[in-house]
Amino acid sequence: MPATRHLPNPESADLIALTRDIALKELLPRVADAERTGTFPREVFRTLGRAGLLTLPYPEKFGGGDQPYEIYLQVLEEIGAVWASVGVGVSVHALSCFPLFFHGTDEQRARLLPDMLSGERLGAYCLSEAHAGSDPAAMRAKAVRDGDSYVLNGAKAWTTHGGRADFYTVMARTSDEKTRGISCFHVPADTPGLEFDAPEDKMGLMGSTTATVRLVDARVPAGNLIGDEGQGLAIALAGLDAGRLGIAAVATGLAQGALDHAVAYAKEREAFGKAIIDHQGLAFVLADMAAAVESSRATYLSAARLKDAGRPYAREASIAKLIATDNAMKVTTDAVQVLGGAGYTRDFPVERFMREAKVMQIFEGTNQIQRLVISRHLAR
């Protein structure tokens, strides 16, 4: 059954209804085949863009949807409930636009944002490196000023949409200072010297292309530096707070999808003369799954409301990411158990949900990093 939502106005309800309709009509028929074959669903992102769903948290004057995070995240959840790879992709696109919108100049916003928020273009976010995941300050990719350009060299690992995006938001080192030596750049996909490794062969999210991005003497105009030199790490970490909320919402959607499949199966499957949902032992498992999904939703919405009110929300974003992704792992695992042997086959999607949930405990900062962030806030 669809999630029960308390929305602030009829327009928000219409937006959720539109998202649900597109998810069922445009995403659901494609998801199983695309995930099985590892096909990147580029046309799906165009469909979402044309419907105005790709850039919801940004202002209308730049081409966005002008929606608060409270609503945007619920749209992400609806997408994630049907196709997690696409939900993650929408979240990553929003994250790739974050630095320019919040730290770019007026000239940069006017020049670049309308294209980025057109709905036809897709972004990628290049922060991690093979040796610098949880510790981004250890990155080695470099950007050296050369006249009116910067020349970038290095490799950015685990890039969602790597080789598929139209633009890349890239963090690279402009000095040897560990935390204040990193800067942020807008790099168009057609930049000479921008190269891509073969996509990673992953455990899940096969419809989401993940690849290493290589910068080989890639020349970027100095006007594409976002913020000041040395501001890149602070920009990246601020963006990750918002990105963690996106992943929390997608994880909640994934868990909701698993719960829906488990409940539907439990109503139909019979054992010992009655539907298995009527056996208390299994009914209590489903009840715990429902409680976990509702808890995840409440946690990310609480953080989103703080963000919308302009209040600090970094701790709450880490809590939301931690709770929602751990719950998604448990709920999807339990969904496989509810379906029994059938759940372990690819005849049903719950085994895929379980594989997809695992990575959500890892990206946008591992859940161990979330605990570190939370504990440091408590120690202040």
mmCIF file with all atom_site columns, C-alpha atoms in Angstrom, residues 88-220:
data_model
loop_
_atom_site.group_PDB
_atom_site.id
_atom_site.type_symbol
_atom_site.label_atom_id
_atom_site.label_alt_id
_atom_site.label_comp_id
_atom_site.label_asym_id
_atom_site.label_entity_id
_atom_site.label_seq_id
_atom_site.pdbx_PDB_ins_code
_atom_site.Cartn_x
_atom_site.Cartn_y
_atom_site.Cartn_z
_atom_site.occupancy
_atom_site.B_iso_or_equiv
_atom_site.pdbx_formal_charge
_atom_site.auth_seq_id
_atom_site.auth_comp_id
_atom_site.auth_asym_id
_atom_site.auth_atom_id
_atom_site.pdbx_PDB_model_num
ATOM 1   C CA . VAL A 1 88  ? 19.877 7.574  -6.236  1.00 0.00 ? 88  VAL A CA 1
ATOM 2   C CA . GLY A 1 89  ? 20.514 9.223  -9.614  1.00 0.00 ? 89  GLY A CA 1
ATOM 3   C CA . VAL A 1 90  ? 18.042 12.030 -8.939  1.00 0.00 ? 90  VAL A CA 1
ATOM 4   C CA . SER A 1 91  ? 19.647 12.619 -5.538  1.00 0.00 ? 91  SER A CA 1
ATOM 5   C CA . VAL A 1 92  ? 23.144 12.697 -7.058  1.00 0.00 ? 92  VAL A CA 1
ATOM 6   C CA . HIS A 1 93  ? 22.013 15.144 -9.739  1.00 0.00 ? 93  HIS A CA 1
ATOM 7   C CA . ALA A 1 94  ? 20.640 17.491 -7.070  1.00 0.00 ? 94  ALA A CA 1
ATOM 8   C CA . LEU A 1 95  ? 23.909 17.139 -5.155  1.00 0.00 ? 95  LEU A CA 1
ATOM 9   C CA . SER A 1 96  ? 25.954 17.975 -8.261  1.00 0.00 ? 96  SER A CA 1
ATOM 10  C CA . CYS A 1 97  ? 24.057 21.269 -8.579  1.00 0.00 ? 97  CYS A CA 1
ATOM 11  C CA . PHE A 1 98  ? 24.412 22.168 -4.884  1.00 0.00 ? 98  PHE A CA 1
ATOM 12  C CA . PRO A 1 99  ? 27.895 23.780 -4.944  1.00 0.00 ? 99  PRO A CA 1
ATOM 13  C CA . LEU A 1 100 ? 27.136 26.112 -7.854  1.00 0.00 ? 100 LEU A CA 1
ATOM 14  C CA . PHE A 1 101 ? 23.780 27.210 -6.486  1.00 0.00 ? 101 PHE A CA 1
ATOM 15  C CA . PHE A 1 102 ? 24.992 27.932 -2.956  1.00 0.00 ? 102 PHE A CA 1
ATOM 16  C CA . HIS A 1 103 ? 28.582 29.047 -3.619  1.00 0.00 ? 103 HIS A CA 1
ATOM 17  C CA . GLY A 1 104 ? 28.706 30.225 -7.214  1.00 0.00 ? 104 GLY A CA 1
ATOM 18  C CA . THR A 1 105 ? 28.717 33.850 -8.280  1.00 0.00 ? 105 THR A CA 1
ATOM 19  C CA . ASP A 1 106 ? 25.682 35.553 -9.787  1.00 0.00 ? 106 ASP A CA 1
ATOM 20  C CA . GLU A 1 107 ? 27.415 35.365 -13.165 1.00 0.00 ? 107 GLU A CA 1
ATOM 21  C CA . GLN A 1 108 ? 28.056 31.632 -12.805 1.00 0.00 ? 108 GLN A CA 1
ATOM 22  C CA . ARG A 1 109 ? 24.486 30.934 -11.762 1.00 0.00 ? 109 ARG A CA 1
ATOM 23  C CA . ALA A 1 110 ? 23.103 32.871 -14.704 1.00 0.00 ? 110 ALA A CA 1
ATOM 24  C CA . ARG A 1 111 ? 25.524 31.196 -17.123 1.00 0.00 ? 111 ARG A CA 1
ATOM 25  C CA . LEU A 1 112 ? 25.462 27.597 -15.931 1.00 0.00 ? 112 LEU A CA 1
ATOM 26  C CA . LEU A 1 113 ? 22.479 26.817 -13.724 1.00 0.00 ? 113 LEU A CA 1
ATOM 27  C CA . PRO A 1 114 ? 19.660 27.056 -16.307 1.00 0.00 ? 114 PRO A CA 1
ATOM 28  C CA . ASP A 1 115 ? 21.409 24.399 -18.396 1.00 0.00 ? 115 ASP A CA 1
ATOM 29  C CA . MET A 1 116 ? 22.084 22.230 -15.338 1.00 0.00 ? 116 MET A CA 1
ATOM 30  C CA . LEU A 1 117 ? 18.463 22.517 -14.201 1.00 0.00 ? 117 LEU A CA 1
ATOM 31  C CA . SER A 1 118 ? 16.866 22.184 -17.632 1.00 0.00 ? 118 SER A CA 1
ATOM 32  C CA . GLY A 1 119 ? 15.747 18.630 -16.973 1.00 0.00 ? 119 GLY A CA 1
ATOM 33  C CA . GLU A 1 120 ? 17.603 17.433 -20.068 1.00 0.00 ? 120 GLU A CA 1
ATOM 34  C CA . ARG A 1 121 ? 21.065 17.388 -18.503 1.00 0.00 ? 121 ARG A CA 1
ATOM 35  C CA . LEU A 1 122 ? 22.393 15.056 -15.832 1.00 0.00 ? 122 LEU A CA 1
ATOM 36  C CA . GLY A 1 123 ? 25.135 15.780 -13.320 1.00 0.00 ? 123 GLY A CA 1
ATOM 37  C CA . ALA A 1 124 ? 27.771 13.794 -11.416 1.00 0.00 ? 124 ALA A CA 1
ATOM 38  C CA . TYR A 1 125 ? 29.633 14.529 -8.201  1.00 0.00 ? 125 TYR A CA 1
ATOM 39  C CA . CYS A 1 126 ? 33.362 13.743 -8.048  1.00 0.00 ? 126 CYS A CA 1
ATOM 40  C CA . LEU A 1 127 ? 34.697 13.726 -4.497  1.00 0.00 ? 127 LEU A CA 1
ATOM 41  C CA . SER A 1 128 ? 35.978 10.254 -3.544  1.00 0.00 ? 128 SER A CA 1
ATOM 42  C CA . GLU A 1 129 ? 39.244 8.720  -4.671  1.00 0.00 ? 129 GLU A CA 1
ATOM 43  C CA . ALA A 1 130 ? 40.429 5.135  -4.376  1.00 0.00 ? 130 ALA A CA 1
ATOM 44  C CA . HIS A 1 131 ? 42.461 5.978  -1.262  1.00 0.00 ? 131 HIS A CA 1
ATOM 45  C CA . ALA A 1 132 ? 40.267 8.868  -0.058  1.00 0.00 ? 132 ALA A CA 1
ATOM 46  C CA . GLY A 1 133 ? 36.675 7.834  0.577   1.00 0.00 ? 133 GLY A CA 1
ATOM 47  C CA . SER A 1 134 ? 35.782 8.427  4.215   1.00 0.00 ? 134 SER A CA 1
ATOM 48  C CA . ASP A 1 135 ? 38.719 10.877 4.430   1.00 0.00 ? 135 ASP A CA 1
ATOM 49  C CA . PRO A 1 136 ? 38.218 13.240 1.458   1.00 0.00 ? 136 PRO A CA 1
ATOM 50  C CA . ALA A 1 137 ? 40.942 15.570 2.742   1.00 0.00 ? 137 ALA A CA 1
ATOM 51  C CA . ALA A 1 138 ? 43.431 12.881 1.648   1.00 0.00 ? 138 ALA A CA 1
ATOM 52  C CA . MET A 1 139 ? 42.569 13.394 -2.032  1.00 0.00 ? 139 MET A CA 1
ATOM 53  C CA . ARG A 1 140 ? 45.439 13.720 -4.521  1.00 0.00 ? 140 ARG A CA 1
ATOM 54  C CA . ALA A 1 141 ? 43.756 14.969 -7.701  1.00 0.00 ? 141 ALA A CA 1
ATOM 55  C CA . LYS A 1 142 ? 45.301 18.349 -8.517  1.00 0.00 ? 142 LYS A CA 1
ATOM 56  C CA . ALA A 1 143 ? 44.247 21.552 -10.231 1.00 0.00 ? 143 ALA A CA 1
ATOM 57  C CA . VAL A 1 144 ? 47.049 23.894 -11.263 1.00 0.00 ? 144 VAL A CA 1
ATOM 58  C CA . ARG A 1 145 ? 46.362 27.459 -12.381 1.00 0.00 ? 145 ARG A CA 1
ATOM 59  C CA . ASP A 1 146 ? 47.680 28.175 -15.884 1.00 0.00 ? 146 ASP A CA 1
ATOM 60  C CA . GLY A 1 147 ? 46.756 31.656 -17.121 1.00 0.00 ? 147 GLY A CA 1
ATOM 61  C CA . ASP A 1 148 ? 42.989 31.911 -17.430 1.00 0.00 ? 148 ASP A CA 1
ATOM 62  C CA . SER A 1 149 ? 42.491 28.161 -16.891 1.00 0.00 ? 149 SER A CA 1
ATOM 63  C CA . TYR A 1 150 ? 43.093 25.364 -14.416 1.00 0.00 ? 150 TYR A CA 1
ATOM 64  C CA . VAL A 1 151 ? 44.665 22.103 -15.552 1.00 0.00 ? 151 VAL A CA 1
ATOM 65  C CA . LEU A 1 152 ? 43.250 19.099 -13.686 1.00 0.00 ? 152 LEU A CA 1
ATOM 66  C CA . ASN A 1 153 ? 44.947 15.733 -13.219 1.00 0.00 ? 153 ASN A CA 1
ATOM 67  C CA . GLY A 1 154 ? 43.920 12.759 -11.108 1.00 0.00 ? 154 GLY A CA 1
ATOM 68  C CA . ALA A 1 155 ? 41.296 10.051 -10.731 1.00 0.00 ? 155 ALA A CA 1
ATOM 69  C CA . LYS A 1 156 ? 37.937 10.299 -8.961  1.00 0.00 ? 156 LYS A CA 1
ATOM 70  C CA . ALA A 1 157 ? 36.524 6.923  -7.920  1.00 0.00 ? 157 ALA A CA 1
ATOM 71  C CA . TRP A 1 158 ? 32.974 5.641  -7.396  1.00 0.00 ? 158 TRP A CA 1
ATOM 72  C CA . THR A 1 159 ? 31.396 8.349  -9.524  1.00 0.00 ? 159 THR A CA 1
ATOM 73  C CA . THR A 1 160 ? 27.661 7.831  -10.014 1.00 0.00 ? 160 THR A CA 1
ATOM 74  C CA . HIS A 1 161 ? 26.837 8.612  -13.674 1.00 0.00 ? 161 HIS A CA 1
ATOM 75  C CA . GLY A 1 162 ? 30.542 8.424  -14.545 1.00 0.00 ? 162 GLY A CA 1
ATOM 76  C CA . GLY A 1 163 ? 30.744 8.468  -18.335 1.00 0.00 ? 163 GLY A CA 1
ATOM 77  C CA . ARG A 1 164 ? 26.996 9.191  -18.596 1.00 0.00 ? 164 ARG A CA 1
ATOM 78  C CA . ALA A 1 165 ? 26.669 12.669 -17.102 1.00 0.00 ? 165 ALA A CA 1
ATOM 79  C CA . ASP A 1 166 ? 26.571 15.960 -18.996 1.00 0.00 ? 166 ASP A CA 1
ATOM 80  C CA . PHE A 1 167 ? 28.629 17.798 -16.368 1.00 0.00 ? 167 PHE A CA 1
ATOM 81  C CA . TYR A 1 168 ? 30.825 16.920 -13.397 1.00 0.00 ? 168 TYR A CA 1
ATOM 82  C CA . THR A 1 169 ? 31.263 18.774 -10.117 1.00 0.00 ? 169 THR A CA 1
ATOM 83  C CA . VAL A 1 170 ? 34.886 17.969 -9.288  1.00 0.00 ? 170 VAL A CA 1
ATOM 84  C CA . MET A 1 171 ? 36.904 18.492 -6.108  1.00 0.00 ? 171 MET A CA 1
ATOM 85  C CA . ALA A 1 172 ? 40.650 18.808 -6.683  1.00 0.00 ? 172 ALA A CA 1
ATOM 86  C CA . ARG A 1 173 ? 43.654 19.991 -4.727  1.00 0.00 ? 173 ARG A CA 1
ATOM 87  C CA . THR A 1 174 ? 44.971 23.509 -5.470  1.00 0.00 ? 174 THR A CA 1
ATOM 88  C CA . SER A 1 175 ? 47.533 23.537 -2.637  1.00 0.00 ? 175 SER A CA 1
ATOM 89  C CA . ASP A 1 176 ? 49.206 21.104 -0.255  1.00 0.00 ? 176 ASP A CA 1
ATOM 90  C CA . GLU A 1 177 ? 47.240 22.335 2.750   1.00 0.00 ? 177 GLU A CA 1
ATOM 91  C CA . LYS A 1 178 ? 45.256 19.276 3.850   1.00 0.00 ? 178 LYS A CA 1
ATOM 92  C CA . THR A 1 179 ? 41.813 20.740 4.564   1.00 0.00 ? 179 THR A CA 1
ATOM 93  C CA . ARG A 1 180 ? 42.113 24.191 3.012   1.00 0.00 ? 180 ARG A CA 1
ATOM 94  C CA . GLY A 1 181 ? 43.880 23.155 -0.149  1.00 0.00 ? 181 GLY A CA 1
ATOM 95  C CA . ILE A 1 182 ? 40.889 21.685 -2.009  1.00 0.00 ? 182 ILE A CA 1
ATOM 96  C CA . SER A 1 183 ? 38.807 23.576 -4.558  1.00 0.00 ? 183 SER A CA 1
ATOM 97  C CA . CYS A 1 184 ? 35.599 22.911 -6.472  1.00 0.00 ? 184 CYS A CA 1
ATOM 98  C CA . PHE A 1 185 ? 35.178 23.014 -10.285 1.00 0.00 ? 185 PHE A CA 1
ATOM 99  C CA . HIS A 1 186 ? 32.390 22.742 -12.826 1.00 0.00 ? 186 HIS A CA 1
ATOM 100 C CA . VAL A 1 187 ? 33.654 20.448 -15.605 1.00 0.00 ? 187 VAL A CA 1
ATOM 101 C CA . PRO A 1 188 ? 31.526 19.923 -18.756 1.00 0.00 ? 188 PRO A CA 1
ATOM 102 C CA . ALA A 1 189 ? 31.423 16.364 -20.078 1.00 0.00 ? 189 ALA A CA 1
ATOM 103 C CA . ASP A 1 190 ? 33.014 17.344 -23.398 1.00 0.00 ? 190 ASP A CA 1
ATOM 104 C CA . THR A 1 191 ? 36.168 18.734 -21.732 1.00 0.00 ? 191 THR A CA 1
ATOM 105 C CA . PRO A 1 192 ? 39.266 17.302 -23.486 1.00 0.00 ? 192 PRO A CA 1
ATOM 106 C CA . GLY A 1 193 ? 41.201 15.096 -21.087 1.00 0.00 ? 193 GLY A CA 1
ATOM 107 C CA . LEU A 1 194 ? 38.094 13.852 -19.264 1.00 0.00 ? 194 LEU A CA 1
ATOM 108 C CA . GLU A 1 195 ? 38.209 10.046 -19.488 1.00 0.00 ? 195 GLU A CA 1
ATOM 109 C CA . PHE A 1 196 ? 36.249 7.182  -17.929 1.00 0.00 ? 196 PHE A CA 1
ATOM 110 C CA . ASP A 1 197 ? 37.096 3.659  -16.839 1.00 0.00 ? 197 ASP A CA 1
ATOM 111 C CA . ALA A 1 198 ? 34.719 0.773  -17.513 1.00 0.00 ? 198 ALA A CA 1
ATOM 112 C CA . PRO A 1 199 ? 31.747 0.796  -15.123 1.00 0.00 ? 199 PRO A CA 1
ATOM 113 C CA . GLU A 1 200 ? 32.143 -1.098 -11.855 1.00 0.00 ? 200 GLU A CA 1
ATOM 114 C CA . ASP A 1 201 ? 30.585 -4.571 -11.739 1.00 0.00 ? 201 ASP A CA 1
ATOM 115 C CA . LYS A 1 202 ? 28.545 -4.071 -8.596  1.00 0.00 ? 202 LYS A CA 1
ATOM 116 C CA . MET A 1 203 ? 26.452 -6.190 -6.236  1.00 0.00 ? 203 MET A CA 1
ATOM 117 C CA . GLY A 1 204 ? 23.352 -4.058 -6.789  1.00 0.00 ? 204 GLY A CA 1
ATOM 118 C CA . LEU A 1 205 ? 22.055 -0.845 -8.352  1.00 0.00 ? 205 LEU A CA 1
ATOM 119 C CA . MET A 1 206 ? 23.057 -2.267 -11.715 1.00 0.00 ? 206 MET A CA 1
ATOM 120 C CA . GLY A 1 207 ? 21.011 0.376  -13.536 1.00 0.00 ? 207 GLY A CA 1
ATOM 121 C CA . SER A 1 208 ? 23.167 3.089  -11.964 1.00 0.00 ? 208 SER A CA 1
ATOM 122 C CA . THR A 1 209 ? 26.500 3.467  -13.758 1.00 0.00 ? 209 THR A CA 1
ATOM 123 C CA . THR A 1 210 ? 29.426 3.838  -11.352 1.00 0.00 ? 210 THR A CA 1
ATOM 124 C CA . ALA A 1 211 ? 32.860 4.500  -12.828 1.00 0.00 ? 211 ALA A CA 1
ATOM 125 C CA . THR A 1 212 ? 36.232 6.086  -12.135 1.00 0.00 ? 212 THR A CA 1
ATOM 126 C CA . VAL A 1 213 ? 36.616 9.491  -13.785 1.00 0.00 ? 213 VAL A CA 1
ATOM 127 C CA . ARG A 1 214 ? 40.130 10.298 -14.961 1.00 0.00 ? 214 ARG A CA 1
ATOM 128 C CA . LEU A 1 215 ? 41.399 13.826 -15.508 1.00 0.00 ? 215 LEU A CA 1
ATOM 129 C CA . VAL A 1 216 ? 44.363 13.912 -17.860 1.00 0.00 ? 216 VAL A CA 1
ATOM 130 C CA . ASP A 1 217 ? 45.553 17.499 -18.388 1.00 0.00 ? 217 ASP A CA 1
ATOM 131 C CA . ALA A 1 218 ? 41.867 18.501 -18.444 1.00 0.00 ? 218 ALA A CA 1
ATOM 132 C CA . ARG A 1 219 ? 41.755 22.266 -18.968 1.00 0.00 ? 219 ARG A CA 1
ATOM 133 C CA . VAL A 1 220 ? 38.889 24.096 -17.270 1.00 0.00 ? 220 VAL A CA 1
#
